[in-house]
Protein backbone atom coordinates (compact mmCIF):
# COMPACT_ATOMS: atom_id res chain seq x y z
CA UNK A 1 0.00 0.00 0.00
CA UNK A 2 1.11 3.56 -0.70
CA UNK A 3 1.52 6.15 2.01
CA UNK A 4 -0.47 9.38 1.81
CA UNK A 5 2.64 11.21 0.59
CA UNK A 6 3.24 8.61 -2.11
CA UNK A 7 -0.38 8.91 -3.24
CA UNK A 8 0.01 12.68 -3.55
CA UNK A 9 3.19 12.28 -5.59
CA UNK A 10 1.52 9.73 -7.83
CA UNK A 11 -1.41 12.06 -8.51
CA UNK A 12 0.94 14.95 -9.32
CA UNK A 13 2.97 12.75 -11.66
CA UNK A 14 -0.12 11.38 -13.38
CA UNK A 15 -1.38 14.90 -13.96
CA UNK A 16 1.81 15.77 -15.85
CA UNK A 17 2.41 12.47 -17.63
CA UNK A 18 1.60 14.02 -21.01
CA UNK A 19 4.78 16.11 -20.81
CA UNK A 20 7.04 13.06 -21.03
CA UNK A 21 5.35 11.65 -24.11
CA UNK A 22 4.84 14.88 -26.02
CA UNK A 23 8.41 16.18 -25.63
CA UNK A 24 10.05 15.99 -29.04
CA UNK A 25 13.38 14.72 -27.68
CA UNK A 26 12.17 12.13 -25.14
CA UNK A 27 12.77 8.65 -26.65
CA UNK A 28 9.68 6.44 -26.70
CA UNK A 29 9.63 2.73 -27.53
CA UNK A 30 6.27 1.52 -28.83
CA UNK A 31 5.69 -2.11 -27.80
CA UNK A 32 3.65 -2.85 -30.91
CA UNK A 33 4.73 -6.48 -31.32
CA UNK A 34 2.27 -9.35 -31.51
CA UNK A 35 1.18 -10.56 -28.10
CA UNK A 36 2.26 -14.03 -26.89
CA UNK A 37 -0.26 -16.84 -26.88
CA UNK A 38 -2.32 -18.09 -23.96
CA UNK A 39 0.37 -20.67 -23.17
CA UNK A 40 2.79 -17.86 -22.25
CA UNK A 41 1.20 -17.43 -18.85
CA UNK A 42 0.59 -13.69 -19.33
CA UNK A 43 -2.67 -12.50 -17.83
CA UNK A 44 -3.32 -9.65 -20.30
CA UNK A 45 -3.09 -10.64 -23.95
CA UNK A 46 -4.96 -7.64 -25.38
CA UNK A 47 -3.09 -6.23 -28.42
CA UNK A 48 -1.19 -2.97 -27.98
CA UNK A 49 -3.52 -0.76 -30.04
CA UNK A 50 -6.58 -2.06 -28.19
CA UNK A 51 -5.36 -0.70 -24.86
CA UNK A 52 -6.59 2.72 -23.81
CA UNK A 53 -3.43 4.02 -22.19
CA UNK A 54 -1.34 2.73 -25.10
CA UNK A 55 -3.53 4.67 -27.52
CA UNK A 56 -2.79 7.84 -25.57
CA UNK A 57 0.93 7.13 -25.25
CA UNK A 58 1.34 6.38 -28.96
CA UNK A 59 -0.79 9.30 -30.16
CA UNK A 60 0.76 11.82 -27.77
CA UNK A 61 4.27 10.63 -28.68
CA UNK A 62 3.51 11.07 -32.38
CA UNK A 63 2.35 14.68 -32.18
CA UNK A 64 5.73 16.39 -32.69
CA UNK A 65 8.29 13.71 -31.79
CA UNK A 66 11.70 13.77 -33.47
CA UNK A 67 11.60 10.72 -35.75
CA UNK A 68 14.86 9.39 -34.25
CA UNK A 69 13.18 9.30 -30.83
CA UNK A 70 10.08 7.37 -31.90
CA UNK A 71 10.97 3.68 -31.83
CA UNK A 72 8.89 0.70 -32.89
CA UNK A 73 9.76 -2.62 -31.25
CA UNK A 74 8.01 -4.37 -34.11
CA UNK A 75 10.20 -2.54 -36.63
CA UNK A 76 13.30 -3.37 -34.62
CA UNK A 77 12.49 -7.09 -34.56
CA UNK A 78 11.47 -7.09 -38.23
CA UNK A 79 14.96 -5.86 -39.13
CA UNK A 80 16.70 -8.64 -37.24
CA UNK A 81 17.06 -7.07 -33.77
CA UNK A 82 20.59 -5.71 -34.43
CA UNK A 83 22.89 -5.28 -31.43
CA UNK A 84 24.80 -2.16 -32.45
CA UNK A 85 23.12 1.09 -31.41
CA UNK A 86 23.35 2.75 -34.83
CA UNK A 87 21.82 -0.29 -36.53
CA UNK A 88 19.21 -0.66 -33.80
CA UNK A 89 18.12 2.96 -34.19
CA UNK A 90 17.79 2.59 -37.95
CA UNK A 91 15.85 -0.65 -37.61
CA UNK A 92 13.46 0.73 -35.01
CA UNK A 93 12.67 3.92 -36.92
CA UNK A 94 12.72 2.76 -40.55
CA UNK A 95 9.32 2.13 -42.07
CA UNK A 96 7.40 3.06 -38.94
CA UNK A 97 4.23 4.83 -40.02
CA UNK A 98 3.69 7.50 -37.41
CA UNK A 99 0.05 8.53 -37.43
CA UNK A 100 -0.87 12.17 -38.07
CA UNK A 101 -1.94 14.31 -35.10
CA UNK A 102 -5.57 13.85 -34.13
CA UNK A 103 -7.67 16.78 -32.85
CA UNK A 104 -8.65 16.18 -29.20
CA UNK A 105 -12.41 15.92 -29.89
CA UNK A 106 -11.76 13.17 -32.46
CA UNK A 107 -9.42 11.37 -30.06
CA UNK A 108 -12.07 11.48 -27.34
CA UNK A 109 -14.72 10.18 -29.73
CA UNK A 110 -12.44 7.35 -30.91
CA UNK A 111 -11.73 6.24 -27.35
CA UNK A 112 -15.33 6.44 -26.16
CA UNK A 113 -16.60 4.53 -29.17
CA UNK A 114 -13.83 1.96 -28.80
CA UNK A 115 -14.70 1.40 -25.16
CA UNK A 116 -18.40 1.18 -26.03
CA UNK A 117 -17.80 -1.53 -28.64
CA UNK A 118 -15.12 -3.34 -26.63
CA UNK A 119 -12.38 -2.65 -29.18
CA UNK A 120 -10.48 -0.57 -26.62
CA UNK A 121 -10.25 -1.30 -22.92
CA UNK A 122 -8.86 0.20 -19.71
CA UNK A 123 -7.92 -1.81 -16.65
CA UNK A 124 -9.72 0.86 -14.63
CA UNK A 125 -12.79 2.31 -16.34
CA UNK A 126 -12.30 5.67 -14.65
CA UNK A 127 -9.06 6.14 -16.61
CA UNK A 128 -10.99 6.95 -19.79
CA UNK A 129 -11.67 10.56 -18.80
CA UNK A 130 -8.13 10.96 -17.43
CA UNK A 131 -6.61 9.83 -20.72
CA UNK A 132 -8.84 12.14 -22.76
CA UNK A 133 -7.79 15.07 -20.57
CA UNK A 134 -4.10 14.16 -20.79
CA UNK A 135 -4.25 13.99 -24.59
CA UNK A 136 -5.92 17.40 -24.74
CA UNK A 137 -3.12 18.82 -22.58
CA UNK A 138 -0.48 17.11 -24.72
CA UNK A 139 -1.97 18.49 -27.93
CA UNK A 140 -2.14 22.03 -26.55
CA UNK A 141 1.45 21.84 -25.30
CA UNK A 142 2.74 20.45 -28.59
CA UNK A 143 1.18 23.05 -30.84
CA UNK A 144 1.56 26.09 -28.60
CA UNK A 145 5.23 25.64 -27.66
CA UNK A 146 6.85 24.48 -30.93
CA UNK A 147 8.35 26.90 -33.45
CA UNK A 148 9.16 24.35 -36.17
CA UNK A 149 6.73 21.47 -36.72
CA UNK A 150 8.54 18.61 -38.45
CA UNK A 151 6.44 16.10 -40.37
CA UNK A 152 9.07 15.13 -42.94
CA UNK A 153 9.94 11.69 -44.31
CA UNK A 154 7.04 9.90 -42.61
CA UNK A 155 5.67 8.17 -45.69
CA UNK A 156 2.41 10.09 -45.49
CA UNK A 157 0.02 10.26 -48.45
CA UNK A 158 -2.85 12.68 -49.13
CA UNK A 159 -5.03 10.77 -46.66
CA UNK A 160 -2.60 11.44 -43.81
CA UNK A 161 -2.22 15.04 -44.95
CA UNK A 162 -5.98 15.49 -44.74
CA UNK A 163 -5.75 14.40 -41.10
CA UNK A 164 -2.77 16.68 -40.49
CA UNK A 165 -4.71 19.59 -41.97
CA UNK A 166 -7.63 18.88 -39.62
CA UNK A 167 -5.27 18.92 -36.62
CA UNK A 168 -3.65 22.18 -37.73
CA UNK A 169 -7.05 23.76 -38.36
CA UNK A 170 -8.12 22.77 -34.84
CA UNK A 171 -4.89 24.19 -33.41
CA UNK A 172 -5.42 27.41 -35.35
CA UNK A 173 -9.05 27.77 -34.21
CA UNK A 174 -7.89 27.39 -30.60
CA UNK A 175 -5.12 29.97 -31.02
CA UNK A 176 -2.34 27.43 -30.40
CA UNK A 177 0.03 28.27 -33.25
CA UNK A 178 1.30 31.66 -32.07
CA UNK A 179 4.93 30.50 -31.82
CA UNK A 180 4.97 28.33 -34.94
CA UNK A 181 6.94 29.73 -37.88
CA UNK A 182 7.53 26.63 -40.04
CA UNK A 183 5.65 23.45 -40.93
CA UNK A 184 7.90 21.00 -42.78
CA UNK A 185 6.35 18.22 -44.89
CA UNK A 186 9.46 17.30 -46.87
CA UNK A 187 9.92 13.79 -48.26
CA UNK A 188 6.40 12.40 -48.03
CA UNK A 189 4.19 10.73 -50.66
CA UNK A 190 1.59 13.45 -50.99
CA UNK A 191 0.40 15.29 -54.08
CA UNK A 192 -0.48 18.95 -54.54
CA UNK A 193 -3.91 18.09 -53.13
CA UNK A 194 -2.42 17.10 -49.78
CA UNK A 195 -0.14 20.12 -49.71
CA UNK A 196 -3.06 22.41 -50.51
CA UNK A 197 -5.07 21.00 -47.60
CA UNK A 198 -2.27 21.86 -45.17
CA UNK A 199 -1.81 25.30 -46.71
CA UNK A 200 -5.50 26.06 -46.31
CA UNK A 201 -5.40 24.94 -42.67
CA UNK A 202 -2.70 27.49 -41.79
CA UNK A 203 -3.90 30.27 -44.10
CA UNK A 204 -3.70 33.71 -42.54
CA UNK A 205 -0.89 32.76 -40.16
CA UNK A 206 2.76 33.77 -40.47
CA UNK A 207 3.85 30.18 -41.06
CA UNK A 208 6.07 28.93 -43.88
CA UNK A 209 5.16 25.55 -45.37
CA UNK A 210 8.32 23.75 -46.47
CA UNK A 211 8.01 21.02 -49.08
CA UNK A 212 11.54 20.92 -50.46
Short mmCIF file of N, CA and C in Angstrom, two decimals, residues 20-97:
data_model
loop_
_atom_site.label_atom_id
_atom_site.label_comp_id
_atom_site.label_asym_id
_atom_site.label_seq_id
_atom_site.Cartn_x
_atom_site.Cartn_y
_atom_site.Cartn_z
N UNK A 20 5.98 14.00 -20.67
CA UNK A 20 7.04 13.06 -21.03
C UNK A 20 6.84 12.54 -22.46
N UNK A 21 5.62 12.22 -22.79
CA UNK A 21 5.35 11.65 -24.11
C UNK A 21 5.41 12.68 -25.22
N UNK A 22 4.93 13.89 -24.96
CA UNK A 22 4.84 14.88 -26.02
C UNK A 22 6.19 15.54 -26.32
N UNK A 23 7.12 15.54 -25.39
CA UNK A 23 8.41 16.18 -25.63
C UNK A 23 9.09 15.60 -26.86
N UNK A 24 9.53 16.47 -27.75
CA UNK A 24 10.05 15.99 -29.04
C UNK A 24 11.36 15.23 -28.93
N UNK A 25 12.09 15.38 -27.81
CA UNK A 25 13.38 14.72 -27.68
C UNK A 25 13.40 13.58 -26.65
N UNK A 26 12.24 13.25 -26.08
CA UNK A 26 12.17 12.13 -25.14
C UNK A 26 11.96 10.84 -25.92
N UNK A 27 12.93 9.91 -25.90
CA UNK A 27 12.77 8.65 -26.65
C UNK A 27 11.58 7.83 -26.12
N UNK A 28 10.81 7.29 -27.04
CA UNK A 28 9.68 6.44 -26.70
C UNK A 28 9.76 5.16 -27.52
N UNK A 29 9.66 4.02 -26.85
CA UNK A 29 9.63 2.73 -27.53
C UNK A 29 8.20 2.22 -27.53
N UNK A 30 7.64 2.02 -28.70
CA UNK A 30 6.27 1.52 -28.83
C UNK A 30 6.31 -0.01 -28.86
N UNK A 31 5.70 -0.64 -27.88
CA UNK A 31 5.69 -2.11 -27.80
C UNK A 31 4.55 -2.67 -28.66
N UNK A 32 4.71 -2.49 -29.97
CA UNK A 32 3.65 -2.85 -30.91
C UNK A 32 3.82 -4.24 -31.51
N UNK A 33 4.53 -5.11 -30.83
CA UNK A 33 4.73 -6.48 -31.32
C UNK A 33 3.49 -7.31 -31.04
N UNK A 34 3.38 -8.44 -31.74
CA UNK A 34 2.27 -9.35 -31.51
C UNK A 34 2.35 -9.90 -30.09
N UNK A 35 1.21 -10.05 -29.47
CA UNK A 35 1.18 -10.56 -28.10
C UNK A 35 1.43 -12.06 -28.08
N UNK A 36 2.03 -12.59 -27.01
CA UNK A 36 2.26 -14.03 -26.89
C UNK A 36 0.94 -14.77 -26.72
N UNK A 37 0.95 -16.04 -26.98
CA UNK A 37 -0.26 -16.84 -26.88
C UNK A 37 -0.66 -17.13 -25.45
N UNK A 38 -1.79 -17.80 -25.30
CA UNK A 38 -2.32 -18.09 -23.96
C UNK A 38 -1.38 -19.00 -23.17
N UNK A 39 -0.55 -19.76 -23.87
CA UNK A 39 0.37 -20.67 -23.17
C UNK A 39 1.53 -19.93 -22.52
N UNK A 40 1.66 -18.63 -22.79
CA UNK A 40 2.79 -17.86 -22.25
C UNK A 40 2.64 -17.60 -20.75
N UNK A 41 1.42 -17.70 -20.26
CA UNK A 41 1.20 -17.43 -18.85
C UNK A 41 0.87 -15.98 -18.53
N UNK A 42 0.92 -15.10 -19.55
CA UNK A 42 0.59 -13.69 -19.33
C UNK A 42 -0.91 -13.54 -19.09
N UNK A 43 -1.26 -12.67 -18.17
CA UNK A 43 -2.67 -12.50 -17.83
C UNK A 43 -3.41 -11.55 -18.76
N UNK A 44 -2.68 -10.62 -19.40
CA UNK A 44 -3.32 -9.65 -20.30
C UNK A 44 -2.75 -9.81 -21.70
N UNK A 45 -3.54 -10.37 -22.59
CA UNK A 45 -3.09 -10.64 -23.95
C UNK A 45 -3.71 -9.66 -24.96
N UNK A 46 -4.33 -8.62 -24.47
CA UNK A 46 -4.96 -7.64 -25.38
C UNK A 46 -3.89 -6.95 -26.22
N UNK A 47 -4.07 -6.87 -27.54
CA UNK A 47 -3.09 -6.23 -28.42
C UNK A 47 -2.83 -4.78 -28.03
N UNK A 48 -1.65 -4.31 -28.37
CA UNK A 48 -1.19 -2.97 -27.98
C UNK A 48 -2.21 -1.88 -28.33
N UNK A 49 -2.66 -1.85 -29.58
CA UNK A 49 -3.52 -0.76 -30.04
C UNK A 49 -4.97 -0.89 -29.56
N UNK A 50 -5.25 -1.93 -28.78
CA UNK A 50 -6.58 -2.06 -28.19
C UNK A 50 -6.57 -1.70 -26.70
N UNK A 51 -5.49 -1.11 -26.26
CA UNK A 51 -5.36 -0.70 -24.86
C UNK A 51 -5.46 0.82 -24.78
N UNK A 52 -6.32 1.30 -23.89
CA UNK A 52 -6.59 2.72 -23.81
C UNK A 52 -5.39 3.59 -23.52
N UNK A 53 -4.61 3.22 -22.52
CA UNK A 53 -3.43 4.02 -22.19
C UNK A 53 -2.41 3.98 -23.32
N UNK A 54 -2.29 2.85 -23.98
CA UNK A 54 -1.34 2.73 -25.10
C UNK A 54 -1.75 3.63 -26.26
N UNK A 55 -3.05 3.75 -26.49
CA UNK A 55 -3.53 4.67 -27.52
C UNK A 55 -3.08 6.10 -27.21
N UNK A 56 -3.23 6.50 -25.97
CA UNK A 56 -2.79 7.84 -25.57
C UNK A 56 -1.29 8.00 -25.74
N UNK A 57 -0.53 7.03 -25.22
CA UNK A 57 0.93 7.13 -25.25
C UNK A 57 1.46 7.22 -26.68
N UNK A 58 0.89 6.39 -27.56
CA UNK A 58 1.34 6.38 -28.96
C UNK A 58 0.94 7.66 -29.67
N UNK A 59 -0.30 8.09 -29.49
CA UNK A 59 -0.79 9.30 -30.16
C UNK A 59 -0.09 10.55 -29.65
N UNK A 60 0.09 10.65 -28.34
CA UNK A 60 0.76 11.82 -27.77
C UNK A 60 2.22 11.87 -28.21
N UNK A 61 2.86 10.70 -28.27
CA UNK A 61 4.27 10.63 -28.68
C UNK A 61 4.43 11.03 -30.14
N UNK A 62 3.41 10.78 -30.95
CA UNK A 62 3.51 11.07 -32.38
C UNK A 62 3.15 12.48 -32.77
N UNK A 63 2.78 13.32 -31.83
CA UNK A 63 2.35 14.68 -32.18
C UNK A 63 3.47 15.49 -32.82
N UNK A 64 4.62 15.57 -32.16
CA UNK A 64 5.73 16.39 -32.69
C UNK A 64 7.08 15.70 -32.48
N UNK A 65 7.06 14.42 -32.16
CA UNK A 65 8.29 13.71 -31.79
C UNK A 65 9.34 13.71 -32.91
N UNK A 66 10.59 13.96 -32.54
CA UNK A 66 11.70 13.77 -33.47
C UNK A 66 11.68 12.31 -33.92
N UNK A 67 11.76 12.08 -35.22
CA UNK A 67 11.60 10.72 -35.75
C UNK A 67 12.65 9.76 -35.20
N UNK A 68 13.82 10.26 -34.81
CA UNK A 68 14.86 9.39 -34.25
C UNK A 68 14.55 8.98 -32.81
N UNK A 69 13.55 9.61 -32.21
CA UNK A 69 13.18 9.30 -30.83
C UNK A 69 11.89 8.50 -30.73
N UNK A 70 11.33 8.13 -31.87
CA UNK A 70 10.08 7.37 -31.90
C UNK A 70 10.40 5.96 -32.42
N UNK A 71 10.52 5.03 -31.49
CA UNK A 71 10.97 3.68 -31.83
C UNK A 71 9.81 2.68 -31.85
N UNK A 72 9.86 1.79 -32.82
CA UNK A 72 8.89 0.70 -32.89
C UNK A 72 9.60 -0.61 -32.60
N UNK A 73 9.17 -1.32 -31.56
CA UNK A 73 9.76 -2.62 -31.25
C UNK A 73 9.51 -3.61 -32.37
N UNK A 74 8.35 -3.49 -32.99
CA UNK A 74 8.01 -4.37 -34.11
C UNK A 74 8.97 -4.14 -35.28
N UNK A 75 9.26 -2.86 -35.56
CA UNK A 75 10.20 -2.54 -36.63
C UNK A 75 11.60 -3.03 -36.32
N UNK A 76 11.99 -2.91 -35.06
CA UNK A 76 13.30 -3.37 -34.62
C UNK A 76 13.44 -4.87 -34.83
N UNK A 77 12.44 -5.64 -34.41
CA UNK A 77 12.49 -7.09 -34.56
C UNK A 77 12.41 -7.51 -36.02
N UNK A 78 11.62 -6.76 -36.81
CA UNK A 78 11.47 -7.09 -38.23
C UNK A 78 12.78 -6.93 -38.99
N UNK A 79 13.67 -6.08 -38.48
CA UNK A 79 14.96 -5.86 -39.13
C UNK A 79 16.08 -6.67 -38.47
N UNK A 80 15.70 -7.72 -37.76
CA UNK A 80 16.70 -8.64 -37.24
C UNK A 80 17.21 -8.36 -35.85
N UNK A 81 16.64 -7.40 -35.15
CA UNK A 81 17.06 -7.07 -33.77
C UNK A 81 18.57 -6.86 -33.66
N UNK A 82 19.14 -5.93 -34.46
CA UNK A 82 20.59 -5.71 -34.43
C UNK A 82 21.08 -5.23 -33.07
N UNK A 83 22.33 -5.61 -32.74
CA UNK A 83 22.89 -5.28 -31.43
C UNK A 83 23.57 -3.93 -31.36
N UNK A 84 24.12 -3.45 -32.47
CA UNK A 84 24.80 -2.16 -32.45
C UNK A 84 23.78 -1.02 -32.42
N UNK A 85 24.09 0.02 -31.64
CA UNK A 85 23.12 1.09 -31.41
C UNK A 85 22.71 1.77 -32.72
N UNK A 86 23.66 2.07 -33.58
CA UNK A 86 23.35 2.75 -34.83
C UNK A 86 22.40 1.91 -35.66
N UNK A 87 22.68 0.61 -35.75
CA UNK A 87 21.82 -0.29 -36.53
C UNK A 87 20.46 -0.47 -35.86
N UNK A 88 20.47 -0.50 -34.54
CA UNK A 88 19.21 -0.66 -33.80
C UNK A 88 18.30 0.55 -34.01
N UNK A 89 18.89 1.74 -33.98
CA UNK A 89 18.12 2.96 -34.19
C UNK A 89 17.50 2.97 -35.58
N UNK A 90 18.30 2.61 -36.58
CA UNK A 90 17.79 2.59 -37.95
C UNK A 90 16.67 1.58 -38.10
N UNK A 91 16.85 0.41 -37.51
CA UNK A 91 15.85 -0.65 -37.61
C UNK A 91 14.54 -0.25 -36.94
N UNK A 92 14.65 0.40 -35.79
CA UNK A 92 13.46 0.73 -35.01
C UNK A 92 12.69 1.93 -35.55
N UNK A 93 13.34 2.73 -36.40
CA UNK A 93 12.67 3.92 -36.92
C UNK A 93 12.35 3.83 -38.41
N UNK A 94 12.95 2.90 -39.12
CA UNK A 94 12.72 2.76 -40.55
C UNK A 94 11.38 2.10 -40.83
N UNK A 95 10.58 2.74 -41.66
CA UNK A 95 9.32 2.13 -42.07
C UNK A 95 8.22 2.20 -41.04
N UNK A 96 8.44 2.92 -39.96
CA UNK A 96 7.40 3.06 -38.94
C UNK A 96 6.45 4.18 -39.38
N UNK A 97 5.19 3.83 -39.58
CA UNK A 97 4.23 4.83 -40.02
C UNK A 97 3.64 5.54 -38.80
#
